[in-house]
């Protein structure tokens, strides 16, 4: 078994722990390899890779890009093993930062109109970088007492899920361009948590899997080389379907916990590892997993 977690968020995006502590804990847990995959940014990569050398665990450069495919369909693309200093990649990240900041200012103004005592300066106070995503805003609302739990800010009709807030969207990069940017930087592009893909139908409708199949076939032409088949939001049956698609298109398989919290000991479980010869009749071997 190749023990990996290739989907981890830190304080350099909307996570609650620093990269070094996560890598240290992962090493103590006997993980073989991890990747820090902060949203639309790579500020935590150098710290994580240095920690990997210190604690004797393989750490890959990583990122998660929010992208738009077709007709408003939202896909997240993970990247691994790229050159963090690649100019094309960094130019793209600068553009995404600018667009996210514009979106955030609009959200803050809306929350002020709702009666919230909130400013961007207050949200940024004490942060190690300037990344602010919706979860960061939600956590500030919790800190100020507007919600009991930060997830409450995303309840239907509430604050960040109000009809007005849902109209405020950031500009996303094109899915094909995201794949090409990652591969041009020497990295491996992977479709993240396919069960979360949004825009066309409900998961587990047969048309859902047909659409994922079509997307994988299309993005493979641009350099997509993997699917995150193991994710906490994907159950055993769904995992098998995504493994079938990965096998069909010769995709590598990735596993990620999508960790966002303060203590990496509290990671979420993913669908069981499926052994050759069991009742499912489907074998997954270590070589099928991404190694970067």
PDB file of N, CA and C in Angstrom, residues 124-185:
ATOM      1  N   UNK A 124      -7.749  40.085   7.341  1.00  0.00           N
ATOM      2  CA  UNK A 124      -6.342  39.805   7.030  1.00  0.00           C
ATOM      3  C   UNK A 124      -5.431  39.915   8.252  1.00  0.00           C
ATOM      4  N   UNK A 125      -5.886  40.543   9.306  1.00  0.00           N
ATOM      5  CA  UNK A 125      -5.034  40.782  10.475  1.00  0.00           C
ATOM      6  C   UNK A 125      -4.503  39.469  11.044  1.00  0.00           C
ATOM      7  N   UNK A 126      -3.186  39.387  11.154  1.00  0.00           N
ATOM      8  CA  UNK A 126      -2.544  38.223  11.737  1.00  0.00           C
ATOM      9  C   UNK A 126      -2.310  37.071  10.779  1.00  0.00           C
ATOM     10  N   UNK A 127      -2.765  37.176   9.530  1.00  0.00           N
ATOM     11  CA  UNK A 127      -2.557  36.094   8.571  1.00  0.00           C
ATOM     12  C   UNK A 127      -1.134  36.136   8.021  1.00  0.00           C
ATOM     13  N   UNK A 128      -0.608  34.962   7.658  1.00  0.00           N
ATOM     14  CA  UNK A 128       0.753  34.872   7.126  1.00  0.00           C
ATOM     15  C   UNK A 128       0.809  35.217   5.644  1.00  0.00           C
ATOM     16  N   UNK A 129      -0.369  35.260   5.001  1.00  0.00           N
ATOM     17  CA  UNK A 129      -0.388  35.670   3.598  1.00  0.00           C
ATOM     18  C   UNK A 129      -1.675  36.418   3.343  1.00  0.00           C
ATOM     19  N   UNK A 130      -1.901  36.812   2.103  1.00  0.00           N
ATOM     20  CA  UNK A 130      -3.054  37.662   1.784  1.00  0.00           C
ATOM     21  C   UNK A 130      -4.204  36.882   1.165  1.00  0.00           C
ATOM     22  N   UNK A 131      -4.122  35.551   1.160  1.00  0.00           N
ATOM     23  CA  UNK A 131      -5.221  34.762   0.610  1.00  0.00           C
ATOM     24  C   UNK A 131      -6.443  34.875   1.514  1.00  0.00           C
ATOM     25  N   UNK A 132      -7.588  35.161   0.897  1.00  0.00           N
ATOM     26  CA  UNK A 132      -8.859  35.129   1.615  1.00  0.00           C
ATOM     27  C   UNK A 132      -9.881  34.443   0.728  1.00  0.00           C
ATOM     28  N   UNK A 133     -10.398  33.321   1.211  1.00  0.00           N
ATOM     29  CA  UNK A 133     -11.480  32.632   0.529  1.00  0.00           C
ATOM     30  C   UNK A 133     -12.747  32.741   1.360  1.00  0.00           C
ATOM     31  N   UNK A 134     -13.841  32.228   0.846  1.00  0.00           N
ATOM     32  CA  UNK A 134     -15.102  32.305   1.575  1.00  0.00           C
ATOM     33  C   UNK A 134     -15.018  31.670   2.967  1.00  0.00           C
ATOM     34  N   UNK A 135     -14.315  30.518   3.130  1.00  0.00           N
ATOM     35  CA  UNK A 135     -14.212  29.960   4.480  1.00  0.00           C
ATOM     36  C   UNK A 135     -13.518  30.900   5.470  1.00  0.00           C
ATOM     37  N   UNK A 136     -12.545  31.694   4.993  1.00  0.00           N
ATOM     38  CA  UNK A 136     -11.888  32.654   5.870  1.00  0.00           C
ATOM     39  C   UNK A 136     -12.874  33.730   6.323  1.00  0.00           C
ATOM     40  N   UNK A 137     -13.711  34.177   5.392  1.00  0.00           N
ATOM     41  CA  UNK A 137     -14.735  35.165   5.737  1.00  0.00           C
ATOM     42  C   UNK A 137     -15.728  34.559   6.722  1.00  0.00           C
ATOM     43  N   UNK A 138     -16.102  33.307   6.482  1.00  0.00           N
ATOM     44  CA  UNK A 138     -17.049  32.626   7.372  1.00  0.00           C
ATOM     45  C   UNK A 138     -16.472  32.478   8.775  1.00  0.00           C
ATOM     46  N   UNK A 139     -15.182  32.157   8.875  1.00  0.00           N
ATOM     47  CA  UNK A 139     -14.563  32.016  10.192  1.00  0.00           C
ATOM     48  C   UNK A 139     -14.522  33.360  10.929  1.00  0.00           C
ATOM     49  N   UNK A 140     -14.359  34.441  10.173  1.00  0.00           N
ATOM     50  CA  UNK A 140     -14.389  35.765  10.807  1.00  0.00           C
ATOM     51  C   UNK A 140     -15.790  36.071  11.324  1.00  0.00           C
ATOM     52  N   UNK A 141     -16.819  35.679  10.576  1.00  0.00           N
ATOM     53  CA  UNK A 141     -18.193  35.875  11.038  1.00  0.00           C
ATOM     54  C   UNK A 141     -18.440  35.101  12.334  1.00  0.00           C
ATOM     55  N   UNK A 142     -17.837  33.910  12.435  1.00  0.00           N
ATOM     56  CA  UNK A 142     -17.945  33.141  13.680  1.00  0.00           C
ATOM     57  C   UNK A 142     -17.222  33.864  14.820  1.00  0.00           C
ATOM     58  N   UNK A 143     -16.023  34.365  14.524  1.00  0.00           N
ATOM     59  CA  UNK A 143     -15.235  35.070  15.534  1.00  0.00           C
ATOM     60  C   UNK A 143     -15.998  36.276  16.086  1.00  0.00           C
ATOM     61  N   UNK A 144     -16.738  36.939  15.220  1.00  0.00           N
ATOM     62  CA  UNK A 144     -17.492  38.122  15.630  1.00  0.00           C
ATOM     63  C   UNK A 144     -18.851  37.778  16.226  1.00  0.00           C
ATOM     64  N   UNK A 145     -19.211  36.496  16.221  1.00  0.00           N
ATOM     65  CA  UNK A 145     -20.449  36.079  16.855  1.00  0.00           C
ATOM     66  C   UNK A 145     -21.688  36.126  15.982  1.00  0.00           C
ATOM     67  N   UNK A 146     -21.497  36.304  14.685  1.00  0.00           N
ATOM     68  CA  UNK A 146     -22.663  36.353  13.799  1.00  0.00           C
ATOM     69  C   UNK A 146     -23.200  34.957  13.492  1.00  0.00           C
ATOM     70  N   UNK A 147     -22.353  33.950  13.614  1.00  0.00           N
ATOM     71  CA  UNK A 147     -22.771  32.552  13.468  1.00  0.00           C
ATOM     72  C   UNK A 147     -22.110  31.747  14.575  1.00  0.00           C
ATOM     73  N   UNK A 148     -22.767  30.673  15.006  1.00  0.00           N
ATOM     74  CA  UNK A 148     -22.201  29.840  16.062  1.00  0.00           C
ATOM     75  C   UNK A 148     -21.044  29.005  15.549  1.00  0.00           C
ATOM     76  N   UNK A 149     -21.196  28.475  14.341  1.00  0.00           N
ATOM     77  CA  UNK A 149     -20.165  27.694  13.675  1.00  0.00           C
ATOM     78  C   UNK A 149     -19.955  28.304  12.294  1.00  0.00           C
ATOM     79  N   UNK A 150     -18.699  28.331  11.841  1.00  0.00           N
ATOM     80  CA  UNK A 150     -18.437  28.996  10.566  1.00  0.00           C
ATOM     81  C   UNK A 150     -19.191  28.368   9.405  1.00  0.00           C
ATOM     82  N   UNK A 151     -19.483  27.075   9.510  1.00  0.00           N
ATOM     83  CA  UNK A 151     -20.240  26.409   8.448  1.00  0.00           C
ATOM     84  C   UNK A 151     -21.669  26.932   8.363  1.00  0.00           C
ATOM     85  N   UNK A 152     -22.162  27.536   9.464  1.00  0.00           N
ATOM     86  CA  UNK A 152     -23.514  28.089   9.448  1.00  0.00           C
ATOM     87  C   UNK A 152     -23.646  29.241   8.458  1.00  0.00           C
ATOM     88  N   UNK A 153     -22.524  29.885   8.136  1.00  0.00           N
ATOM     89  CA  UNK A 153     -22.563  30.993   7.172  1.00  0.00           C
ATOM     90  C   UNK A 153     -22.891  30.513   5.776  1.00  0.00           C
ATOM     91  N   UNK A 154     -22.813  29.174   5.571  1.00  0.00           N
ATOM     92  CA  UNK A 154     -23.099  28.592   4.255  1.00  0.00           C
ATOM     93  C   UNK A 154     -24.448  27.880   4.220  1.00  0.00           C
ATOM     94  N   UNK A 155     -25.249  28.042   5.259  1.00  0.00           N
ATOM     95  CA  UNK A 155     -26.577  27.450   5.222  1.00  0.00           C
ATOM     96  C   UNK A 155     -27.446  28.183   4.199  1.00  0.00           C
ATOM     97  N   UNK A 156     -28.375  27.485   3.551  1.00  0.00           N
ATOM     98  CA  UNK A 156     -29.228  28.121   2.535  1.00  0.00           C
ATOM     99  C   UNK A 156     -29.861  29.414   3.043  1.00  0.00           C
ATOM    100  N   UNK A 157     -29.656  30.483   2.292  1.00  0.00           N
ATOM    101  CA  UNK A 157     -30.239  31.767   2.634  1.00  0.00           C
ATOM    102  C   UNK A 157     -29.445  32.596   3.612  1.00  0.00           C
ATOM    103  N   UNK A 158     -28.417  32.006   4.245  1.00  0.00           N
ATOM    104  CA  UNK A 158     -27.631  32.712   5.249  1.00  0.00           C
ATOM    105  C   UNK A 158     -26.387  33.358   4.642  1.00  0.00           C
ATOM    106  N   UNK A 159     -26.055  34.522   5.065  1.00  0.00           N
ATOM    107  CA  UNK A 159     -24.829  35.244   4.753  1.00  0.00           C
ATOM    108  C   UNK A 159     -24.226  34.886   3.385  1.00  0.00           C
ATOM    109  N   UNK A 160     -23.261  33.949   3.352  1.00  0.00           N
ATOM    110  CA  UNK A 160     -22.560  33.641   2.108  1.00  0.00           C
ATOM    111  C   UNK A 160     -23.368  32.769   1.156  1.00  0.00           C
ATOM    112  N   UNK A 161     -24.519  32.288   1.611  1.00  0.00           N
ATOM    113  CA  UNK A 161     -25.421  31.538   0.732  1.00  0.00           C
ATOM    114  C   UNK A 161     -26.725  32.287   0.507  1.00  0.00           C
ATOM    115  N   UNK A 162     -26.731  33.577   0.801  1.00  0.00           N
ATOM    116  CA  UNK A 162     -27.896  34.397   0.481  1.00  0.00           C
ATOM    117  C   UNK A 162     -27.978  34.561  -1.030  1.00  0.00           C
ATOM    118  N   UNK A 163     -29.156  34.907  -1.519  1.00  0.00           N
ATOM    119  CA  UNK A 163     -29.321  35.054  -2.969  1.00  0.00           C
ATOM    120  C   UNK A 163     -28.405  36.141  -3.518  1.00  0.00           C
ATOM    121  N   UNK A 164     -28.194  37.210  -2.724  1.00  0.00           N
ATOM    122  CA  UNK A 164     -27.316  38.299  -3.182  1.00  0.00           C
ATOM    123  C   UNK A 164     -25.859  37.847  -3.231  1.00  0.00           C
ATOM    124  N   UNK A 165     -25.431  37.096  -2.203  1.00  0.00           N
ATOM    125  CA  UNK A 165     -24.032  36.640  -2.162  1.00  0.00           C
ATOM    126  C   UNK A 165     -23.745  35.651  -3.278  1.00  0.00           C
ATOM    127  N   UNK A 166     -24.709  34.807  -3.609  1.00  0.00           N
ATOM    128  CA  UNK A 166     -24.495  33.798  -4.645  1.00  0.00           C
ATOM    129  C   UNK A 166     -24.324  34.416  -6.022  1.00  0.00           C
ATOM    130  N   UNK A 167     -24.766  35.658  -6.177  1.00  0.00           N
ATOM    131  CA  UNK A 167     -24.586  36.351  -7.458  1.00  0.00           C
ATOM    132  C   UNK A 167     -23.167  36.903  -7.606  1.00  0.00           C
ATOM    133  N   UNK A 168     -22.449  36.980  -6.495  1.00  0.00           N
ATOM    134  CA  UNK A 168     -21.092  37.533  -6.525  1.00  0.00           C
ATOM    135  C   UNK A 168     -20.110  36.384  -6.745  1.00  0.00           C
ATOM    136  N   UNK A 169     -19.586  36.288  -7.921  1.00  0.00           N
ATOM    137  CA  UNK A 169     -18.714  35.175  -8.278  1.00  0.00           C
ATOM    138  C   UNK A 169     -17.349  35.691  -8.700  1.00  0.00           C
ATOM    139  N   UNK A 170     -16.331  34.896  -8.432  1.00  0.00           N
ATOM    140  CA  UNK A 170     -14.994  35.246  -8.920  1.00  0.00           C
ATOM    141  C   UNK A 170     -14.816  34.648 -10.316  1.00  0.00           C
ATOM    142  N   UNK A 171     -13.993  35.280 -11.094  1.00  0.00           N
ATOM    143  CA  UNK A 171     -13.680  34.760 -12.421  1.00  0.00           C
ATOM    144  C   UNK A 171     -12.785  33.539 -12.262  1.00  0.00           C
ATOM    145  N   UNK A 172     -13.166  32.440 -12.882  1.00  0.00           N
ATOM    146  CA  UNK A 172     -12.377  31.207 -12.795  1.00  0.00           C
ATOM    147  C   UNK A 172     -11.619  30.989 -14.093  1.00  0.00           C
ATOM    148  N   UNK A 173     -10.473  30.324 -13.989  1.00  0.00           N
ATOM    149  CA  UNK A 173      -9.716  29.995 -15.185  1.00  0.00           C
ATOM    150  C   UNK A 173     -10.401  28.838 -15.910  1.00  0.00           C
ATOM    151  N   UNK A 174     -10.176  28.734 -17.178  1.00  0.00           N
ATOM    152  CA  UNK A 174     -10.720  27.646 -17.985  1.00  0.00           C
ATOM    153  C   UNK A 174     -10.064  26.323 -17.581  1.00  0.00           C
ATOM    154  N   UNK A 175     -10.865  25.270 -17.490  1.00  0.00           N
ATOM    155  CA  UNK A 175     -10.348  23.971 -17.045  1.00  0.00           C
ATOM    156  C   UNK A 175      -9.221  23.474 -17.932  1.00  0.00           C
ATOM    157  N   UNK A 176      -9.392  23.622 -19.230  1.00  0.00           N
ATOM    158  CA  UNK A 176      -8.353  23.143 -20.160  1.00  0.00           C
ATOM    159  C   UNK A 176      -7.062  23.928 -19.970  1.00  0.00           C
ATOM    160  N   UNK A 177      -7.206  25.251 -19.781  1.00  0.00           N
ATOM    161  CA  UNK A 177      -6.021  26.080 -19.576  1.00  0.00           C
ATOM    162  C   UNK A 177      -5.320  25.733 -18.265  1.00  0.00           C
ATOM    163  N   UNK A 178      -6.098  25.410 -17.241  1.00  0.00           N
ATOM    164  CA  UNK A 178      -5.499  25.027 -15.951  1.00  0.00           C
ATOM    165  C   UNK A 178      -4.662  23.766 -16.105  1.00  0.00           C
ATOM    166  N   UNK A 179      -5.201  22.775 -16.808  1.00  0.00           N
ATOM    167  CA  UNK A 179      -4.462  21.526 -17.040  1.00  0.00           C
ATOM    168  C   UNK A 179      -3.179  21.816 -17.802  1.00  0.00           C
ATOM    169  N   UNK A 180      -3.277  22.625 -18.851  1.00  0.00           N
ATOM    170  CA  UNK A 180      -2.097  22.941 -19.661  1.00  0.00           C
ATOM    171  C   UNK A 180      -1.054  23.728 -18.868  1.00  0.00           C
ATOM    172  N   UNK A 181      -1.513  24.624 -17.988  1.00  0.00           N
ATOM    173  CA  UNK A 181      -0.580  25.412 -17.179  1.00  0.00           C
ATOM    174  C   UNK A 181       0.194  24.512 -16.221  1.00  0.00           C
ATOM    175  N   UNK A 182      -0.502  23.576 -15.570  1.00  0.00           N
ATOM    176  CA  UNK A 182       0.169  22.661 -14.640  1.00  0.00           C
ATOM    177  C   UNK A 182       1.185  21.793 -15.364  1.00  0.00           C
ATOM    178  N   UNK A 183       0.792  21.239 -16.503  1.00  0.00           N
ATOM    179  CA  UNK A 183       1.708  20.359 -17.235  1.00  0.00           C
ATOM    180  C   UNK A 183       2.879  21.147 -17.820  1.00  0.00           C
ATOM    181  N   UNK A 184       2.628  22.396 -18.251  1.00  0.00           N
ATOM    182  CA  UNK A 184       3.711  23.222 -18.775  1.00  0.00           C
ATOM    183  C   UNK A 184       4.742  23.542 -17.697  1.00  0.00           C
ATOM    184  N   UNK A 185       4.288  23.538 -16.429  1.00  0.00           N
ATOM    185  CA  UNK A 185       5.199  23.784 -15.305  1.00  0.00           C
ATOM    186  C   UNK A 185       5.868  22.499 -14.846  1.00  0.00           C
TER     187      UNK A 185
END
